[in-house]
Amino acid sequence: SNTYYSDISKFSFTPLENETGTPYTYFKYMVKDDKGAFSQSSYNMTINVRESDDPPVVANAIEDIFVNEDASNTEIDLTNVFTDSDNPDSEITKTVQNNNPSLVTATIYSETLVLKYHENQYGTAVILIRGTSNNQTVDNELEITVNPVNDAPVSSDTLIVINEDDTYTFQTNDFPFSDIDGDDFGGIKLISIITDGELKYNGIDVSANTEYSDITNLVFTPTNNETGSPYTDFKFKVIDNFGVKSDSTYLMTINVLNNIDDSPIVLHSINDTIVNEDAENIHIELSNIFTDPDNDDDKIQKIVYSNSNDKLLVSEIINNILILNLQENQNGTSLIVIRATSEGQSVDEEFLVTVNPVKDKPLDFSLLYPIDDTVIDITDFESDQIIEFEWEHSADPDSNNIKYMFCYKYEDIEILFIDNISENSFSVQYDTLNAVMGKININEQTTEIKGEWYIIAFNGSDTTFCKNKHQLIIRQQHVAIDDDDQIVKEYKLYQNYPNPFNPTTNIQFETPKKSLINISIYDINGILIETLINGNMEPGLHTVNWNASSYSSGIYLYILKTNDYISQRKCIMIK
C-alpha cells in the first residue's frame, strides 16, 4: 500500500487455489497522470472469482513393475491413485488407454488393475491408466519390465535297437530335446545306471546322478552273446547349454536283437615252441584252446590246416591232442595252423615250431627240490595249486642253449612228461597231478602212487640225465588234525581270510613237527615279491599276517615250503 506502480501490465492477481467469491476481494487505488499529479479521490477495485471444475490429478503414482518371465498375475489397487478437488474421488473412473498384448494384458476389475503376463514372453511395456472425472482426465504412465528366465528343456522316453555283440556310441539325436527358449542341447544327467552290459563315458564306468556333456563319448556294450527286448534301460534328464535340466525324468530303453551264431574263437593261444633236434615228440592239449560262444565246445572239430615244413615234423591230432612228431636229424622252423570248426564257421590258430641243431652232450647236474620222498596231498584239490620243481643248471660245451625235459614214472611207466623247459625250474598244477592218478590202470581203492621224477638236459643232439632221481608220492588222502587228541599229523596250508582283502589278510598253516618253514608271496607271474616266514617253527597251528598296502590290486600266490612239503593257494587283494 501507498506504493506507486507505473507499468500496470506487470500487475497481476492470483486467487487462492479452489477459492471463489462475488466479491472475492478488492483494493483502493488513485490514478496518476504522466506529469506526476494524483487524482483527488481514491477508488475501489473489486475482484470477483467465479467457481470452475478442475480436472482430476494423480495423487499416488503407480510404481514401475519388474517381474520375471511367467510370473503370476500382478494386482494393483487403484482406489487412491487419482483425486479430484471438485468432485468425489469415488466418481473417478479408471480405464486402460494403452496396452502391449504380446507381453501383458491389463484389465481393470472394479478398483483393481490386473496384469496378466503371457507365457514365455519377456521385454518392456508401457501401460497408460486414465482417471476421468466430470469429463476431465489425467493419465498415469506405468512401465512394466519382464525379465527373461531360462525355461527347463523337455525330452521324451526313447528307444535304441542294436545287434548282438555290437558296441553302440550314442548321438545327440538319441535323446529328444526341445527348449522353448531356443537353447541348444548340453548333455544329460544320468539318473540311474544299467543292470546288464556296460555303459562307459570316455572309457570309464558311468555313475548315477552324474552329468555327461559330450554324448558321443557315451558308449554301450552288451554282454557278449546276450540279447533281449528290452535288454536294459536307464533313466535320464536332458540339460540345455546353460546347464538347466529338465523337470521330468525320461527312460532310455535298449533292445539287443539278432541272436546270431558266432564263430568259434581262440580262448588260449598256443605258444611258439622251440626244441632241439631229435627231441621227443611234442604233445599239445587242444581241449581248452578254442571255445564257441553259442554251441557246445565238445562239438568243435580241430584239424591241422597247414604245416609249412613237413620234412621237419609230421603233425596229427588224436583225441584232442596235437602230436608233433619231430623228424630225425632235422632242424629248422615250421608254421603250424590249427583250424577249429563249429556249425560251419571256423577260426585259425597258428604257432611256430623251431627245432635247433645240437652237437655235444650237456654236463651233469643234480635234482634239488622237492627232496626225495616228498608227499603231494591232493585231497583238497584246487586247479590253481602248484608244486615247483628245481634242479641244478646244466651247461653245454658248445654254448648251445640247454633245454630240459621233466619225467615222472610209476612202476617203470612214464605217466607224466613235460619238455621244452627253458629254466632250471618249473611248476606243475595239482590238476595235472590229479590227472596222473587217472592214467594208472590200478584198483579204484588205491589212493596213493609212489613214482620217481627226474630231469633230462638236452642241447639239440645229445641228452644228459640228472645224476639222482627223487621219489615223489602223490596221494588222495589228507589227515589234518586228529579230533581225539588234537595233535597235528600233517602239514597243511589253509585259505587266507578275509579273501578278497584290503590291505591285510591272515594266513594259517599247520606243522606236525619242528620244521624249517618258508612262507612267501608271489605275483601272478610267479615272481617272488615278499617272504613272510623263513625259519624254524614249533609244531601246531600258526597264523601270519600279510600287509599288502604297498602292492596293487590283483591275484597273488602264497606258498608254504618245508624240507618235505610244499603247498600253494591263491588270494585276491582289492583296493
PDB file of N, CA and C in Angstrom, residues 264-338:
ATOM      1  N   PRO A 264      33.516-119.837 -33.680  1.00  0.00           N
ATOM      2  CA  PRO A 264      34.364-120.151 -32.528  1.00  0.00           C
ATOM      3  C   PRO A 264      35.513-119.157 -32.421  1.00  0.00           C
ATOM      4  N   ILE A 265      36.092-119.066 -31.250  1.00  0.00           N
ATOM      5  CA  ILE A 265      37.191-118.131 -31.006  1.00  0.00           C
ATOM      6  C   ILE A 265      38.338-118.863 -30.326  1.00  0.00           C
ATOM      7  N   VAL A 266      39.523-118.230 -30.374  1.00  0.00           N
ATOM      8  CA  VAL A 266      40.696-118.782 -29.688  1.00  0.00           C
ATOM      9  C   VAL A 266      40.645-118.328 -28.242  1.00  0.00           C
ATOM     10  N   LEU A 267      40.491-119.281 -27.338  1.00  0.00           N
ATOM     11  CA  LEU A 267      40.412-118.965 -25.920  1.00  0.00           C
ATOM     12  C   LEU A 267      41.800-118.837 -25.297  1.00  0.00           C
ATOM     13  N   HIS A 268      42.691-119.738 -25.630  1.00  0.00           N
ATOM     14  CA  HIS A 268      44.080-119.695 -25.136  1.00  0.00           C
ATOM     15  C   HIS A 268      45.005-119.962 -26.321  1.00  0.00           C
ATOM     16  N   SER A 269      45.864-118.994 -26.600  1.00  0.00           N
ATOM     17  CA  SER A 269      46.779-119.139 -27.730  1.00  0.00           C
ATOM     18  C   SER A 269      47.805-120.236 -27.454  1.00  0.00           C
ATOM     19  N   ILE A 270      48.217-120.883 -28.521  1.00  0.00           N
ATOM     20  CA  ILE A 270      49.284-121.882 -28.417  1.00  0.00           C
ATOM     21  C   ILE A 270      50.614-121.157 -28.529  1.00  0.00           C
ATOM     22  N   ASN A 271      51.451-121.323 -27.533  1.00  0.00           N
ATOM     23  CA  ASN A 271      52.747-120.649 -27.544  1.00  0.00           C
ATOM     24  C   ASN A 271      53.651-121.235 -28.630  1.00  0.00           C
ATOM     25  N   ASP A 272      54.487-120.370 -29.180  1.00  0.00           N
ATOM     26  CA  ASP A 272      55.516-120.859 -30.084  1.00  0.00           C
ATOM     27  C   ASP A 272      56.395-121.867 -29.347  1.00  0.00           C
ATOM     28  N   THR A 273      56.810-122.881 -30.059  1.00  0.00           N
ATOM     29  CA  THR A 273      57.575-123.968 -29.442  1.00  0.00           C
ATOM     30  C   THR A 273      58.982-124.012 -30.021  1.00  0.00           C
ATOM     31  N   ILE A 274      59.949-124.115 -29.134  1.00  0.00           N
ATOM     32  CA  ILE A 274      61.349-124.225 -29.548  1.00  0.00           C
ATOM     33  C   ILE A 274      61.932-125.496 -28.915  1.00  0.00           C
ATOM     34  N   VAL A 275      62.423-126.412 -29.741  1.00  0.00           N
ATOM     35  CA  VAL A 275      63.028-127.643 -29.239  1.00  0.00           C
ATOM     36  C   VAL A 275      64.354-127.860 -29.959  1.00  0.00           C
ATOM     37  N   ASN A 276      65.097-128.800 -29.425  1.00  0.00           N
ATOM     38  CA  ASN A 276      66.345-129.174 -30.069  1.00  0.00           C
ATOM     39  C   ASN A 276      66.136-130.382 -30.976  1.00  0.00           C
ATOM     40  N   GLU A 277      66.987-130.465 -31.900  1.00  0.00           N
ATOM     41  CA  GLU A 277      66.964-131.569 -32.862  1.00  0.00           C
ATOM     42  C   GLU A 277      66.918-132.922 -32.152  1.00  0.00           C
ATOM     43  N   ASP A 278      66.092-133.844 -32.711  1.00  0.00           N
ATOM     44  CA  ASP A 278      65.922-135.195 -32.178  1.00  0.00           C
ATOM     45  C   ASP A 278      65.243-135.223 -30.821  1.00  0.00           C
ATOM     46  N   ALA A 279      64.512-134.158 -30.497  1.00  0.00           N
ATOM     47  CA  ALA A 279      63.763-134.149 -29.237  1.00  0.00           C
ATOM     48  C   ALA A 279      62.588-135.104 -29.328  1.00  0.00           C
ATOM     49  N   GLU A 280      62.011-135.409 -28.165  1.00  0.00           N
ATOM     50  CA  GLU A 280      60.815-136.238 -28.139  1.00  0.00           C
ATOM     51  C   GLU A 280      59.667-135.513 -28.840  1.00  0.00           C
ATOM     52  N   ASN A 281      58.688-136.311 -29.244  1.00  0.00           N
ATOM     53  CA  ASN A 281      57.516-135.716 -29.872  1.00  0.00           C
ATOM     54  C   ASN A 281      56.857-134.685 -28.951  1.00  0.00           C
ATOM     55  N   ILE A 282      56.255-133.696 -29.571  1.00  0.00           N
ATOM     56  CA  ILE A 282      55.582-132.638 -28.809  1.00  0.00           C
ATOM     57  C   ILE A 282      54.096-132.946 -28.762  1.00  0.00           C
ATOM     58  N   HIS A 283      53.523-132.884 -27.551  1.00  0.00           N
ATOM     59  CA  HIS A 283      52.092-133.115 -27.352  1.00  0.00           C
ATOM     60  C   HIS A 283      51.470-131.821 -26.827  1.00  0.00           C
ATOM     61  N   ILE A 284      50.459-131.354 -27.508  1.00  0.00           N
ATOM     62  CA  ILE A 284      49.786-130.107 -27.099  1.00  0.00           C
ATOM     63  C   ILE A 284      48.302-130.406 -26.906  1.00  0.00           C
ATOM     64  N   GLU A 285      47.811-130.167 -25.709  1.00  0.00           N
ATOM     65  CA  GLU A 285      46.395-130.364 -25.390  1.00  0.00           C
ATOM     66  C   GLU A 285      45.567-129.261 -26.050  1.00  0.00           C
ATOM     67  N   LEU A 286      44.570-129.663 -26.848  1.00  0.00           N
ATOM     68  CA  LEU A 286      43.761-128.694 -27.599  1.00  0.00           C
ATOM     69  C   LEU A 286      42.367-128.483 -27.024  1.00  0.00           C
ATOM     70  N   SER A 287      42.013-129.195 -25.962  1.00  0.00           N
ATOM     71  CA  SER A 287      40.632-129.144 -25.480  1.00  0.00           C
ATOM     72  C   SER A 287      40.246-127.761 -24.974  1.00  0.00           C
ATOM     73  N   ASN A 288      41.219-126.974 -24.496  1.00  0.00           N
ATOM     74  CA  ASN A 288      40.907-125.646 -23.952  1.00  0.00           C
ATOM     75  C   ASN A 288      41.412-124.512 -24.836  1.00  0.00           C
ATOM     76  N   ILE A 289      41.844-124.823 -26.046  1.00  0.00           N
ATOM     77  CA  ILE A 289      42.376-123.778 -26.933  1.00  0.00           C
ATOM     78  C   ILE A 289      41.250-122.971 -27.568  1.00  0.00           C
ATOM     79  N   PHE A 290      40.143-123.631 -27.947  1.00  0.00           N
ATOM     80  CA  PHE A 290      39.041-122.974 -28.653  1.00  0.00           C
ATOM     81  C   PHE A 290      37.764-123.053 -27.823  1.00  0.00           C
ATOM     82  N   THR A 291      36.869-122.089 -28.073  1.00  0.00           N
ATOM     83  CA  THR A 291      35.543-122.123 -27.467  1.00  0.00           C
ATOM     84  C   THR A 291      34.545-121.533 -28.448  1.00  0.00           C
ATOM     85  N   ASP A 292      33.290-121.977 -28.320  1.00  0.00           N
ATOM     86  CA  ASP A 292      32.205-121.463 -29.176  1.00  0.00           C
ATOM     87  C   ASP A 292      31.184-120.791 -28.267  1.00  0.00           C
ATOM     88  N   PRO A 293      30.949-119.473 -28.428  1.00  0.00           N
ATOM     89  CA  PRO A 293      30.026-118.772 -27.535  1.00  0.00           C
ATOM     90  C   PRO A 293      28.604-119.308 -27.594  1.00  0.00           C
ATOM     91  N   ASP A 294      28.223-119.923 -28.733  1.00  0.00           N
ATOM     92  CA  ASP A 294      26.824-120.312 -28.917  1.00  0.00           C
ATOM     93  C   ASP A 294      26.589-121.814 -28.932  1.00  0.00           C
ATOM     94  N   ASN A 295      27.642-122.603 -28.973  1.00  0.00           N
ATOM     95  CA  ASN A 295      27.463-124.040 -29.122  1.00  0.00           C
ATOM     96  C   ASN A 295      28.393-124.788 -28.169  1.00  0.00           C
ATOM     97  N   ASP A 296      28.193-126.091 -28.095  1.00  0.00           N
ATOM     98  CA  ASP A 296      28.950-126.945 -27.192  1.00  0.00           C
ATOM     99  C   ASP A 296      30.404-127.034 -27.666  1.00  0.00           C
ATOM    100  N   ASP A 297      31.332-126.724 -26.756  1.00  0.00           N
ATOM    101  CA  ASP A 297      32.753-126.791 -27.118  1.00  0.00           C
ATOM    102  C   ASP A 297      33.186-128.202 -27.503  1.00  0.00           C
ATOM    103  N   ASP A 298      32.506-129.210 -26.949  1.00  0.00           N
ATOM    104  CA  ASP A 298      32.905-130.581 -27.255  1.00  0.00           C
ATOM    105  C   ASP A 298      32.652-130.934 -28.718  1.00  0.00           C
ATOM    106  N   LYS A 299      31.820-130.151 -29.398  1.00  0.00           N
ATOM    107  CA  LYS A 299      31.497-130.437 -30.797  1.00  0.00           C
ATOM    108  C   LYS A 299      32.396-129.683 -31.777  1.00  0.00           C
ATOM    109  N   ILE A 300      33.361-128.929 -31.257  1.00  0.00           N
ATOM    110  CA  ILE A 300      34.293-128.216 -32.136  1.00  0.00           C
ATOM    111  C   ILE A 300      35.254-129.227 -32.770  1.00  0.00           C
ATOM    112  N   GLN A 301      35.354-129.186 -34.079  1.00  0.00           N
ATOM    113  CA  GLN A 301      36.260-130.073 -34.805  1.00  0.00           C
ATOM    114  C   GLN A 301      37.585-129.364 -35.052  1.00  0.00           C
ATOM    115  N   LYS A 302      38.702-130.047 -34.781  1.00  0.00           N
ATOM    116  CA  LYS A 302      40.028-129.469 -34.987  1.00  0.00           C
ATOM    117  C   LYS A 302      40.795-130.286 -36.016  1.00  0.00           C
ATOM    118  N   ILE A 303      41.445-129.579 -36.920  1.00  0.00           N
ATOM    119  CA  ILE A 303      42.305-130.234 -37.904  1.00  0.00           C
ATOM    120  C   ILE A 303      43.605-129.446 -38.013  1.00  0.00           C
ATOM    121  N   VAL A 304      44.659-130.149 -38.463  1.00  0.00           N
ATOM    122  CA  VAL A 304      45.899-129.447 -38.828  1.00  0.00           C
ATOM    123  C   VAL A 304      45.673-128.898 -40.225  1.00  0.00           C
ATOM    124  N   TYR A 305      45.413-127.585 -40.292  1.00  0.00           N
ATOM    125  CA  TYR A 305      45.067-126.983 -41.586  1.00  0.00           C
ATOM    126  C   TYR A 305      46.291-126.872 -42.489  1.00  0.00           C
ATOM    127  N   SER A 306      47.457-126.577 -41.890  1.00  0.00           N
ATOM    128  CA  SER A 306      48.671-126.487 -42.707  1.00  0.00           C
ATOM    129  C   SER A 306      49.898-126.713 -41.842  1.00  0.00           C
ATOM    130  N   ASN A 307      50.939-127.267 -42.494  1.00  0.00           N
ATOM    131  CA  ASN A 307      52.250-127.488 -41.886  1.00  0.00           C
ATOM    132  C   ASN A 307      53.263-127.053 -42.932  1.00  0.00           C
ATOM    133  N   SER A 308      53.930-125.939 -42.675  1.00  0.00           N
ATOM    134  CA  SER A 308      54.779-125.348 -43.711  1.00  0.00           C
ATOM    135  C   SER A 308      56.064-126.126 -43.961  1.00  0.00           C
ATOM    136  N   ASN A 309      56.402-127.092 -43.106  1.00  0.00           N
ATOM    137  CA  ASN A 309      57.656-127.824 -43.291  1.00  0.00           C
ATOM    138  C   ASN A 309      57.448-129.265 -42.821  1.00  0.00           C
ATOM    139  N   ASP A 310      56.896-130.100 -43.734  1.00  0.00           N
ATOM    140  CA  ASP A 310      56.621-131.477 -43.342  1.00  0.00           C
ATOM    141  C   ASP A 310      57.878-132.337 -43.295  1.00  0.00           C
ATOM    142  N   LYS A 311      59.019-131.805 -43.764  1.00  0.00           N
ATOM    143  CA  LYS A 311      60.280-132.539 -43.606  1.00  0.00           C
ATOM    144  C   LYS A 311      60.828-132.395 -42.194  1.00  0.00           C
ATOM    145  N   LEU A 312      60.407-131.340 -41.528  1.00  0.00           N
ATOM    146  CA  LEU A 312      60.877-131.106 -40.167  1.00  0.00           C
ATOM    147  C   LEU A 312      60.065-131.909 -39.166  1.00  0.00           C
ATOM    148  N   LEU A 313      58.749-131.943 -39.355  1.00  0.00           N
ATOM    149  CA  LEU A 313      57.891-132.654 -38.413  1.00  0.00           C
ATOM    150  C   LEU A 313      56.632-133.115 -39.124  1.00  0.00           C
ATOM    151  N   VAL A 314      56.026-134.140 -38.557  1.00  0.00           N
ATOM    152  CA  VAL A 314      54.732-134.639 -39.012  1.00  0.00           C
ATOM    153  C   VAL A 314      53.735-134.357 -37.894  1.00  0.00           C
ATOM    154  N   SER A 315      52.597-133.733 -38.248  1.00  0.00           N
ATOM    155  CA  SER A 315      51.626-133.325 -37.231  1.00  0.00           C
ATOM    156  C   SER A 315      50.314-134.067 -37.436  1.00  0.00           C
ATOM    157  N   GLU A 316      49.672-134.418 -36.330  1.00  0.00           N
ATOM    158  CA  GLU A 316      48.358-135.030 -36.362  1.00  0.00           C
ATOM    159  C   GLU A 316      47.656-134.756 -35.035  1.00  0.00           C
ATOM    160  N   ILE A 317      46.319-134.840 -35.067  1.00  0.00           N
ATOM    161  CA  ILE A 317      45.507-134.623 -33.868  1.00  0.00           C
ATOM    162  C   ILE A 317      44.807-135.930 -33.529  1.00  0.00           C
ATOM    163  N   ILE A 318      45.033-136.415 -32.305  1.00  0.00           N
ATOM    164  CA  ILE A 318      44.400-137.639 -31.825  1.00  0.00           C
ATOM    165  C   ILE A 318      43.784-137.336 -30.469  1.00  0.00           C
ATOM    166  N   ASN A 319      42.452-137.486 -30.380  1.00  0.00           N
ATOM    167  CA  ASN A 319      41.738-137.278 -29.117  1.00  0.00           C
ATOM    168  C   ASN A 319      42.079-135.925 -28.472  1.00  0.00           C
ATOM    169  N   ASN A 320      41.983-134.882 -29.300  1.00  0.00           N
ATOM    170  CA  ASN A 320      42.210-133.507 -28.828  1.00  0.00           C
ATOM    171  C   ASN A 320      43.659-133.247 -28.427  1.00  0.00           C
ATOM    172  N   ILE A 321      44.569-134.107 -28.800  1.00  0.00           N
ATOM    173  CA  ILE A 321      45.994-133.901 -28.542  1.00  0.00           C
ATOM    174  C   ILE A 321      46.678-133.676 -29.886  1.00  0.00           C
ATOM    175  N   LEU A 322      47.344-132.536 -30.020  1.00  0.00           N
ATOM    176  CA  LEU A 322      48.151-132.268 -31.206  1.00  0.00           C
ATOM    177  C   LEU A 322      49.523-132.912 -30.984  1.00  0.00           C
ATOM    178  N   ILE A 323      49.880-133.817 -31.864  1.00  0.00           N
ATOM    179  CA  ILE A 323      51.167-134.510 -31.747  1.00  0.00           C
ATOM    180  C   ILE A 323      52.080-134.006 -32.857  1.00  0.00           C
ATOM    181  N   LEU A 324      53.225-133.481 -32.454  1.00  0.00           N
ATOM    182  CA  LEU A 324      54.241-133.028 -33.407  1.00  0.00           C
ATOM    183  C   LEU A 324      55.389-134.017 -33.361  1.00  0.00           C
ATOM    184  N   ASN A 325      55.485-134.823 -34.399  1.00  0.00           N
ATOM    185  CA  ASN A 325      56.500-135.872 -34.485  1.00  0.00           C
ATOM    186  C   ASN A 325      57.720-135.296 -35.207  1.00  0.00           C
ATOM    187  N   LEU A 326      58.759-134.957 -34.418  1.00  0.00           N
ATOM    188  CA  LEU A 326      59.962-134.350 -34.983  1.00  0.00           C
ATOM    189  C   LEU A 326      60.759-135.413 -35.752  1.00  0.00           C
ATOM    190  N   GLN A 327      61.139-135.064 -36.978  1.00  0.00           N
ATOM    191  CA  GLN A 327      61.868-135.998 -37.825  1.00  0.00           C
ATOM    192  C   GLN A 327      63.340-136.047 -37.425  1.00  0.00           C
ATOM    193  N   GLU A 328      63.901-137.225 -37.480  1.00  0.00           N
ATOM    194  CA  GLU A 328      65.260-137.437 -37.006  1.00  0.00           C
ATOM    195  C   GLU A 328      66.257-136.608 -37.808  1.00  0.00           C
ATOM    196  N   ASN A 329      67.165-135.981 -37.057  1.00  0.00           N
ATOM    197  CA  ASN A 329      68.275-135.223 -37.635  1.00  0.00           C
ATOM    198  C   ASN A 329      67.817-134.049 -38.506  1.00  0.00           C
ATOM    199  N   GLN A 330      66.621-133.515 -38.208  1.00  0.00           N
ATOM    200  CA  GLN A 330      66.122-132.358 -38.946  1.00  0.00           C
ATOM    201  C   GLN A 330      66.040-131.161 -38.005  1.00  0.00           C
ATOM    202  N   ASN A 331      66.368-129.988 -38.544  1.00  0.00           N
ATOM    203  CA  ASN A 331      66.212-128.763 -37.769  1.00  0.00           C
ATOM    204  C   ASN A 331      65.703-127.659 -38.694  1.00  0.00           C
ATOM    205  N   GLY A 332      65.174-126.616 -38.095  1.00  0.00           N
ATOM    206  CA  GLY A 332      64.596-125.518 -38.865  1.00  0.00           C
ATOM    207  C   GLY A 332      63.320-125.034 -38.204  1.00  0.00           C
ATOM    208  N   THR A 333      62.399-124.475 -39.013  1.00  0.00           N
ATOM    209  CA  THR A 333      61.137-123.952 -38.470  1.00  0.00           C
ATOM    210  C   THR A 333      59.974-124.456 -39.301  1.00  0.00           C
ATOM    211  N   SER A 334      58.826-124.505 -38.658  1.00  0.00           N
ATOM    212  CA  SER A 334      57.585-124.858 -39.345  1.00  0.00           C
ATOM    213  C   SER A 334      56.447-124.058 -38.718  1.00  0.00           C
ATOM    214  N   LEU A 335      55.604-123.465 -39.579  1.00  0.00           N
ATOM    215  CA  LEU A 335      54.421-122.749 -39.118  1.00  0.00           C
ATOM    216  C   LEU A 335      53.237-123.704 -39.159  1.00  0.00           C
ATOM    217  N   ILE A 336      52.666-123.968 -38.007  1.00  0.00           N
ATOM    218  CA  ILE A 336      51.537-124.884 -37.877  1.00  0.00           C
ATOM    219  C   ILE A 336      50.259-124.057 -37.734  1.00  0.00           C
ATOM    220  N   VAL A 337      49.242-124.382 -38.534  1.00  0.00           N
ATOM    221  CA  VAL A 337      47.933-123.734 -38.436  1.00  0.00           C
ATOM    222  C   VAL A 337      46.905-124.784 -38.059  1.00  0.00           C
ATOM    223  N   ILE A 338      46.243-124.547 -36.908  1.00  0.00           N
ATOM    224  CA  ILE A 338      45.180-125.427 -36.440  1.00  0.00           C
ATOM    225  C   ILE A 338      43.849-124.728 -36.725  1.00  0.00           C
TER     226      ILE A 338
END
